[in-house]
Coordinates of C-alpha atoms in Angstrom, one line a residue:
M254 CA 28.9 -58.9 16.7
K255 CA 30.4 -55.6 15.4
Q256 CA 33.5 -57.4 14.1
T257 CA 31.4 -60.0 12.3
F258 CA 29.4 -57.2 10.5
L259 CA 32.6 -55.5 9.4
F260 CA 34.1 -58.8 8.2
I261 CA 31.0 -59.5 6.1
T262 CA 31.0 -56.0 4.7
A263 CA 34.6 -56.3 3.7
L264 CA 33.9 -59.6 1.9
A265 CA 31.1 -58.0 0.1
I266 CA 33.2 -55.1 -1.1
A267 CA 36.0 -57.4 -2.1
S268 CA 33.7 -59.6 -4.1
G269 CA 32.1 -56.6 -5.9
T270 CA 28.8 -57.2 -4.2
V271 CA 27.2 -54.3 -2.2
Y272 CA 24.3 -55.1 0.1
A273 CA 22.0 -52.2 1.0
Q274 CA 21.7 -51.5 4.7
T275 CA 18.1 -51.4 5.9
A276 CA 17.3 -48.0 7.4
P277 CA 14.8 -47.9 10.2
K278 CA 11.3 -47.5 8.9
A279 CA 10.1 -43.9 9.2
N280 CA 6.9 -44.0 11.2
D281 CA 5.3 -42.2 14.2
T282 CA 7.6 -44.0 16.7
T283 CA 10.9 -43.6 14.9
T284 CA 10.6 -40.1 13.4
P285 CA 9.4 -36.7 14.8
L286 CA 6.9 -36.2 12.0
H287 CA 5.8 -32.8 13.4
L288 CA 9.3 -31.5 12.6
L289 CA 9.2 -32.4 8.9
K290 CA 9.8 -29.3 6.8
P291 CA 6.7 -28.1 5.0
D292 CA 6.8 -27.2 1.3
Y293 CA 5.9 -23.5 1.8
P294 CA 5.2 -21.5 -1.4
V295 CA 6.9 -18.4 0.1
P296 CA 9.6 -18.0 2.7
Y297 CA 8.3 -18.8 6.2
G298 CA 9.4 -17.3 9.5
Q299 CA 10.9 -14.1 10.7
P300 CA 12.6 -12.0 8.0
K301 CA 15.8 -10.2 8.8
V302 CA 15.9 -6.4 8.8
E303 CA 18.8 -6.5 6.4
D304 CA 16.8 -8.6 3.9
V305 CA 13.8 -6.3 4.1
T306 CA 16.1 -3.4 3.5
K307 CA 17.6 -5.0 0.5
V308 CA 14.1 -5.3 -1.1
L309 CA 13.5 -1.6 -0.4
D310 CA 16.9 -0.7 -1.9
R311 CA 16.1 -2.5 -5.1
V312 CA 12.8 -0.6 -5.4
Y313 CA 14.5 2.7 -4.6
T314 CA 17.3 2.1 -7.2
Y315 CA 14.8 1.2 -9.9
L316 CA 12.5 4.2 -9.3
D317 CA 15.3 6.7 -8.8
T318 CA 16.6 5.7 -12.3
T319 CA 13.3 5.5 -14.1
T320 CA 11.4 8.6 -12.8
P321 CA 13.5 11.6 -13.7
A322 CA 12.6 15.1 -12.4
E323 CA 13.4 17.1 -15.5
L324 CA 11.7 19.5 -17.9
V325 CA 12.3 18.8 -21.6
D326 CA 11.1 19.8 -25.0
K327 CA 8.9 16.9 -26.2
S328 CA 9.8 17.5 -29.8
T329 CA 13.6 17.5 -29.3
G330 CA 14.1 15.7 -26.0
K331 CA 16.4 18.5 -24.9
A332 CA 16.4 19.8 -21.3
I333 CA 14.6 23.1 -20.7
T334 CA 16.7 25.3 -18.3
D335 CA 15.3 28.7 -19.1
L336 CA 12.1 29.0 -17.1
G337 CA 11.7 32.7 -18.0
T338 CA 10.3 31.9 -21.4
F339 CA 7.5 29.5 -21.8
N340 CA 7.9 26.6 -24.3
P341 CA 4.5 25.1 -25.3
N342 CA 6.4 21.8 -26.0
A343 CA 7.5 21.6 -22.4
I344 CA 6.8 18.3 -20.7
I345 CA 8.1 16.4 -17.7
K346 CA 10.7 14.0 -19.0
P347 CA 8.9 10.7 -19.5
G348 CA 9.8 7.9 -17.2
D349 CA 8.2 4.6 -16.3
Y350 CA 5.6 6.4 -14.0
R351 CA 3.9 9.8 -13.6
L352 CA 5.2 12.1 -10.9
T353 CA 1.8 13.7 -10.2
S354 CA -0.4 10.7 -9.9
Y355 CA -2.2 9.5 -6.8
E356 CA -0.1 6.3 -7.0
W357 CA 3.0 8.4 -6.8
G358 CA 1.6 10.3 -3.9
V359 CA 1.6 7.0 -2.1
T360 CA 5.1 6.3 -3.3
Y361 CA 6.4 9.7 -2.0
A362 CA 4.9 8.8 1.4
G363 CA 6.5 5.3 1.2
M364 CA 9.9 6.8 0.5
L365 CA 9.6 9.1 3.5
L366 CA 8.7 6.2 5.8
A367 CA 11.5 4.1 4.4
S368 CA 14.0 6.8 5.2
E369 CA 12.7 7.0 8.7
A370 CA 12.8 3.2 9.3
T371 CA 16.2 2.6 7.7
G372 CA 18.0 5.8 8.5
D373 CA 18.9 6.1 4.9
P374 CA 18.4 9.7 3.7
R375 CA 18.3 8.7 0.0
Y376 CA 14.6 7.7 0.3
A377 CA 13.5 11.0 1.7
E378 CA 15.6 12.9 -0.8
Y379 CA 13.8 11.0 -3.6
T380 CA 10.5 12.5 -2.4
N381 CA 11.7 15.9 -1.4
K382 CA 13.6 16.5 -4.6
R383 CA 10.6 15.5 -6.8
L384 CA 8.0 17.4 -4.9
A385 CA 10.2 20.5 -4.8
F386 CA 10.7 20.1 -8.6
L387 CA 6.9 19.9 -9.2
V388 CA 6.1 22.9 -7.1
G389 CA 9.0 24.8 -8.5
I390 CA 7.7 24.5 -12.1
T391 CA 4.1 25.3 -11.2
P392 CA 4.5 29.0 -12.2
Y393 CA 5.9 28.0 -15.5
F394 CA 2.7 26.2 -16.5
K395 CA 0.3 28.5 -14.7
N396 CA -1.0 30.4 -17.8
Q397 CA -1.2 27.2 -19.9
V398 CA -3.4 25.5 -17.3
A399 CA -5.5 28.6 -16.8
A400 CA -6.1 28.8 -20.6
D401 CA -7.5 25.3 -20.7
P402 CA -8.0 23.7 -17.3
K403 CA -9.2 20.4 -18.9
A404 CA -6.3 19.9 -21.3
N405 CA -3.9 17.1 -20.6
T406 CA -1.0 19.4 -19.8
P407 CA 1.9 18.4 -17.5
L408 CA 0.6 20.1 -14.3
R409 CA -3.2 20.1 -15.0
A410 CA -3.8 17.6 -12.1
M411 CA -1.9 19.9 -9.7
Q412 CA -3.2 23.3 -10.7
A413 CA -6.8 22.4 -11.8
P414 CA -7.7 19.1 -10.0
H415 CA -11.0 17.7 -11.1
A416 CA -11.1 14.4 -9.1
L417 CA -10.1 13.3 -5.7
D418 CA -7.6 11.1 -7.4
D419 CA -5.8 14.3 -8.5
A420 CA -5.6 15.8 -5.0
G421 CA -5.7 13.6 -1.9
A422 CA -2.7 11.3 -2.0
M423 CA -0.4 14.0 -3.4
A424 CA -1.6 16.5 -0.8
A425 CA -1.0 14.0 2.1
A426 CA 2.5 13.3 0.8
M427 CA 3.3 17.0 0.4
I428 CA 2.2 17.8 3.9
K429 CA 4.3 14.9 5.3
S430 CA 7.3 16.2 3.4
A431 CA 6.7 19.7 4.6
R432 CA 6.4 18.5 8.2
T433 CA 9.9 16.9 8.1
G434 CA 11.3 20.4 8.0
K435 CA 13.9 19.3 5.4
V436 CA 12.4 21.1 2.4
K437 CA 13.1 24.7 1.6
T438 CA 10.4 25.0 -1.0
D439 CA 7.1 26.4 0.2
F440 CA 4.5 23.7 -0.5
R441 CA 1.6 25.5 1.2
P442 CA 0.1 27.2 -1.9
Q443 CA -0.1 23.8 -3.7
I444 CA -1.4 22.1 -0.5
D445 CA -4.1 24.7 -0.3
T446 CA -5.1 24.1 -3.9
Y447 CA -5.5 20.4 -3.2
L448 CA -7.5 20.9 0.0
N449 CA -9.7 23.5 -1.6
Y450 CA -10.7 20.9 -4.2
I451 CA -11.4 18.2 -1.6
T452 CA -13.4 20.4 0.8
K453 CA -15.2 22.7 -1.6
K454 CA -15.4 21.3 -5.1
E455 CA -15.8 17.5 -5.1
H456 CA -19.4 16.2 -5.5
R457 CA -21.2 15.1 -2.4
L458 CA -24.4 13.4 -1.3
A459 CA -27.0 15.4 0.6
D460 CA -25.4 14.5 4.0
G461 CA -21.9 15.7 2.8
T462 CA -20.4 12.3 1.9
L463 CA -17.9 12.6 -0.9
A464 CA -19.2 11.0 -4.0
R465 CA -18.9 10.7 -7.8
N466 CA -21.4 10.8 -10.6
R467 CA -19.8 7.7 -12.3
P468 CA -20.4 5.0 -13.2
Q469 CA -23.9 6.0 -11.8
P470 CA -25.2 9.2 -10.3
N471 CA -24.3 9.6 -6.6
T472 CA -21.9 6.7 -6.4
L473 CA -19.6 6.1 -3.4
W474 CA -16.2 4.7 -4.3
L475 CA -14.3 3.1 -1.3
D476 CA -11.1 4.3 -3.0
D477 CA -12.2 7.9 -2.3
L478 CA -11.7 7.5 1.4
F479 CA -7.9 7.3 0.8
M480 CA -8.1 10.0 -1.9
S481 CA -9.4 12.5 0.7
V482 CA -9.2 11.5 4.3
P483 CA -5.4 11.2 4.9
A484 CA -5.0 14.7 3.3
L485 CA -7.7 16.1 5.6
A486 CA -6.0 14.4 8.6
Q487 CA -2.6 15.7 7.7
M488 CA -4.0 19.2 7.2
G489 CA -5.4 19.0 10.7
K490 CA -1.9 18.0 12.0
L491 CA -0.3 20.8 10.0
T492 CA -2.7 23.6 11.0
G493 CA -4.1 22.4 14.3
D494 CA -7.5 23.1 13.0
K495 CA -10.1 20.7 14.4
V496 CA -12.4 21.2 11.5
Y497 CA -10.2 19.0 9.3
Y498 CA -10.2 16.2 11.8
D499 CA -13.9 16.4 12.2
E500 CA -14.5 16.2 8.5
A501 CA -12.1 13.2 8.1
V502 CA -13.8 11.2 10.8
K503 CA -17.2 12.1 9.4
Q504 CA -16.2 10.8 6.0
V505 CA -14.9 7.5 7.3
L506 CA -18.0 6.8 9.5
Q507 CA -20.5 7.8 6.8
F508 CA -18.8 5.6 4.2
S509 CA -18.6 2.7 6.6
K510 CA -22.3 3.0 7.5
R511 CA -23.2 2.3 3.9
M512 CA -20.4 0.1 2.7
F513 CA -18.9 -1.9 5.6
N514 CA -20.3 -5.4 6.0
K515 CA -20.1 -6.1 9.7
E516 CA -20.6 -9.8 9.4
K517 CA -17.7 -10.3 6.9
G518 CA -15.6 -7.5 8.3
L519 CA -15.1 -6.3 4.7
Y520 CA -16.0 -3.3 2.6
M521 CA -17.9 -3.4 -0.7
H522 CA -16.1 -1.5 -3.5
G523 CA -19.0 0.6 -4.6
W524 CA -22.3 1.9 -3.4
V525 CA -24.9 3.6 -5.5
E526 CA -27.6 5.8 -3.9
G527 CA -30.2 4.9 -6.6
M528 CA -29.9 1.1 -6.1
S529 CA -32.6 -0.7 -4.1
V530 CA -30.0 -3.4 -3.4
H531 CA -26.3 -3.0 -3.2
P532 CA -24.2 -5.8 -4.8
E533 CA -21.1 -6.5 -2.7
F534 CA -17.8 -7.1 -4.5
H535 CA -15.0 -7.0 -1.8
W536 CA -12.2 -5.9 -4.0
G537 CA -8.8 -6.3 -2.5
R538 CA -7.1 -3.0 -3.2
A539 CA -10.1 -0.9 -2.4
N540 CA -10.3 -2.6 1.0
G541 CA -6.6 -1.7 1.3
W542 CA -7.4 2.0 0.7
G543 CA -10.1 1.8 3.3
L544 CA -7.9 0.1 5.9
M545 CA -5.0 2.4 5.3
T546 CA -7.3 5.4 5.6
T547 CA -8.3 4.4 9.1
V548 CA -4.7 3.8 10.1
E549 CA -3.5 7.1 8.6
L550 CA -6.3 9.0 10.3
L551 CA -5.7 7.4 13.7
D552 CA -2.0 8.2 13.4
V553 CA -2.6 11.9 13.7
L554 CA -6.0 12.2 15.3
P555 CA -5.8 13.7 18.8
E556 CA -6.3 11.0 21.5
N557 CA -9.2 12.9 22.9
H558 CA -11.2 13.2 19.7
P559 CA -14.7 11.9 20.2
G560 CA -14.5 9.9 17.0
R561 CA -11.5 7.9 18.0
P562 CA -13.3 5.0 19.7
A563 CA -15.5 4.3 16.7
L564 CA -12.4 4.3 14.4
L565 CA -10.6 1.8 16.6
E566 CA -13.6 -0.4 16.7
L567 CA -13.8 -0.2 12.9
L568 CA -10.1 -1.0 12.5
G569 CA -10.4 -4.1 14.7
A570 CA -13.4 -5.4 12.8
H571 CA -11.7 -4.8 9.4
V572 CA -8.5 -6.5 10.5
R573 CA -10.4 -9.5 11.7
G574 CA -12.3 -9.8 8.4
L575 CA -9.1 -9.5 6.4
A576 CA -7.3 -12.1 8.6
A577 CA -10.0 -14.6 7.8
C578 CA -9.3 -14.1 4.0
Q579 CA -5.5 -14.4 3.9
S580 CA -4.4 -17.2 1.6
G581 CA -2.1 -20.0 2.6
S582 CA 0.7 -18.4 0.5
G583 CA 0.4 -15.1 2.5
F584 CA -1.2 -13.1 -0.3
W585 CA -4.8 -11.9 -0.4
H586 CA -7.1 -12.4 -3.4
Q587 CA -8.3 -9.9 -6.0
L588 CA -11.8 -10.5 -4.6
L589 CA -11.1 -11.1 -1.0
D590 CA -13.8 -13.8 -0.3
R591 CA -13.6 -15.5 -3.7
N592 CA -10.6 -17.9 -3.5
D593 CA -10.7 -18.7 -7.2
S594 CA -9.8 -15.0 -8.0
Y595 CA -6.1 -14.4 -8.5
L596 CA -3.6 -13.4 -5.8
E597 CA -2.8 -9.7 -5.9
T598 CA 0.3 -7.9 -4.7
S599 CA -0.7 -4.2 -4.1
A600 CA -3.6 -5.1 -1.7
T601 CA -1.3 -7.6 0.1
A602 CA 1.3 -4.9 0.6
I603 CA -1.2 -2.3 1.8
Y604 CA -2.5 -4.8 4.4
V605 CA 1.0 -5.6 5.6
Y606 CA 1.8 -1.9 6.1
S607 CA -1.5 -1.1 7.8
I608 CA -1.6 -4.1 10.1
A609 CA 2.0 -3.7 11.1
R610 CA 1.5 0.0 11.8
A611 CA -1.6 -0.8 13.9
I612 CA 0.5 -3.4 15.9
N613 CA 3.3 -0.9 16.3
R614 CA 0.9 1.7 17.6
G615 CA -0.8 -0.6 20.0
W616 CA -4.2 -0.6 18.4
I617 CA -4.6 -4.3 17.7
D618 CA -3.4 -7.5 19.3
P619 CA 0.2 -8.3 18.3
L620 CA 0.0 -11.9 19.3
A621 CA -2.9 -12.5 17.0
Y622 CA -1.8 -10.5 14.0
A623 CA 2.1 -10.2 13.9
P624 CA 2.7 -13.7 12.4
M625 CA 0.2 -13.2 9.5
T626 CA 1.8 -9.8 8.9
M627 CA 5.2 -11.4 8.5
L628 CA 3.8 -14.0 6.2
G629 CA 2.3 -11.3 4.1
W630 CA 5.6 -9.5 3.9
N631 CA 7.4 -12.7 2.9
A632 CA 4.9 -13.1 0.1
V633 CA 5.2 -9.5 -1.1
S634 CA 9.0 -9.8 -1.1
T635 CA 8.9 -12.7 -3.7
K636 CA 7.2 -10.3 -6.1
V637 CA 10.0 -7.7 -6.2
T638 CA 12.3 -8.6 -9.0
N639 CA 16.1 -8.3 -9.0
N640 CA 15.9 -4.9 -10.7
G641 CA 13.3 -3.6 -8.3
Q642 CA 10.1 -3.9 -10.2
V643 CA 7.0 -5.3 -8.6
E644 CA 5.0 -8.1 -10.2
G645 CA 1.4 -9.3 -9.7
T646 CA -0.3 -5.9 -9.5
C647 CA -3.8 -5.2 -10.8
V648 CA -4.0 -2.2 -13.1
G649 CA -6.1 0.8 -12.4
T650 CA -9.7 -0.3 -11.9
G651 CA -13.0 1.3 -12.1
M652 CA -16.2 0.0 -10.6
G653 CA -18.2 -3.0 -11.7
F654 CA -21.3 -4.9 -10.5
D655 CA -20.5 -8.3 -11.9
P656 CA -17.7 -10.7 -10.9
A657 CA -16.1 -11.1 -14.4
F658 CA -15.0 -7.4 -14.3
Y659 CA -12.9 -8.0 -11.2
Y660 CA -11.7 -11.5 -11.9
H661 CA -10.2 -10.6 -15.3
R662 CA -8.7 -7.2 -14.6
P663 CA -5.2 -7.4 -16.1
I664 CA -2.0 -7.4 -14.0
N665 CA 1.0 -5.6 -15.3
I666 CA 4.6 -4.9 -14.0
Y667 CA 4.1 -1.2 -14.9
A668 CA 1.0 -0.9 -12.8
A669 CA 2.1 1.9 -10.4
H670 CA -0.1 0.9 -7.5
S671 CA 2.4 -1.4 -5.8
Y672 CA 5.4 0.7 -5.3
G673 CA 4.2 3.0 -2.5
P674 CA 2.6 0.1 -0.6
V675 CA 5.7 -2.1 -0.9
L676 CA 7.9 0.8 0.5
L677 CA 5.4 1.4 3.3
A678 CA 5.1 -2.3 4.1
G679 CA 8.8 -2.9 4.2
A680 CA 9.4 0.2 6.3
E681 CA 6.8 -0.7 8.8
V682 CA 7.9 -4.3 9.0
I683 CA 11.4 -3.1 9.8
N684 CA 9.8 -1.0 12.6
L685 CA 7.9 -4.1 13.8
L686 CA 11.1 -6.2 13.8
K687 CA 12.9 -3.6 15.9
K688 CA 10.0 -3.5 18.4
K689 CA 9.1 -7.1 18.7
T690 CA 10.8 -10.5 18.9
F691 CA 9.8 -13.7 17.2
E692 CA 10.5 -17.4 17.5
I693 CA 9.7 -20.6 15.8
N694 CA 7.7 -22.6 18.4
D695 CA 6.6 -26.1 17.5
S696 CA 7.3 -25.2 13.8
S697 CA 5.1 -22.1 13.7
L698 CA 6.1 -18.4 13.9
Q699 CA 5.1 -16.8 17.2
L700 CA 5.6 -13.4 18.6
T701 CA 7.5 -13.7 21.9
E702 CA 5.9 -11.9 24.8
K703 CA 8.2 -10.7 27.5
R704 CA 7.0 -12.0 30.8

């Protein structure tokens, strides 16, 4: 039979006629359909440590190049090297991002963690060099800031903070840097300036909850948890003073009492004391600040602190709520529970970092949450360009009480909010990959439990 088939085939070729062979029909009995490769919108499966590191390296290279730590004359562009004589035209050399912003406080912390996770000292040097530079030029601008504390001068936010945004993230990063023991510059006076603002000057509700008087009187901004609590927690770790831990726990629990929706497992963005009802807009990045605050506090809070069980319960509820909102592409939406709002990078990166760290610390179930964390990182990695910029990031956002405000906030490649979260996320994913093993089981990513 085989010889006959070959003979007929030879005749067909010789005569110039080619007959198509009939392939077996693909159906449920001839083909393992469950093994067909899905058309995933982002990479699926376990990333490699070296690939995560390459993403972090691109971000580092871009930021190291575009955020110079140098004093220049704004009229001439020339470097100022004589700090003995004040030049009123002195500014920090403009780069793509501001070295004293809260976004850069997160970036400094991200660089420190990236250095720890990868073993590459360049990341930590990025942070330590720039923080030492900023503290080193503080005396140079002291009289200028004192003369007009509200003026938009280079170090106004450091020397005369007038919002939690000015103080909290930078203070936390500075304390983390100081705790490494690798910085010769004394950061403590600047840290004390920041903490003095947080503890004594920021507006509060009658029960002591940190608040703002915008956009309405006595408004709680979920963002403000991150702009205050990690700094308080780090100060507790630095000094050993329980007062800081107590205040940090108090703020989280009092915010959560008003703003955390237990049924959804999500925070509203803003709460106004004078409203009889409280419109709930579950903005992605603000929920990220809330989640990261809980993780950062638990990271240093003493194991025997009485507030710890409540924080762990809050963390578990929030992660469950967020898990239910993750999109099929691995990203989270601008408004978490409104799937027609756009997919946003900074919030996704914050969740990846926070959930990975919670897994690594043993606070949440790794079997349940490690695969979604890897999916989130794979999504984030697609937004880091070849030159290290991060795409898909919502710009700075105030507070609104209508959906259009959130739906149509612009995204911009120069929005600074993604860089710290991407560094944190990648670093903590590396830590997770080193601690846990994964496998593809029946086509899905699973964490492998050692038995």
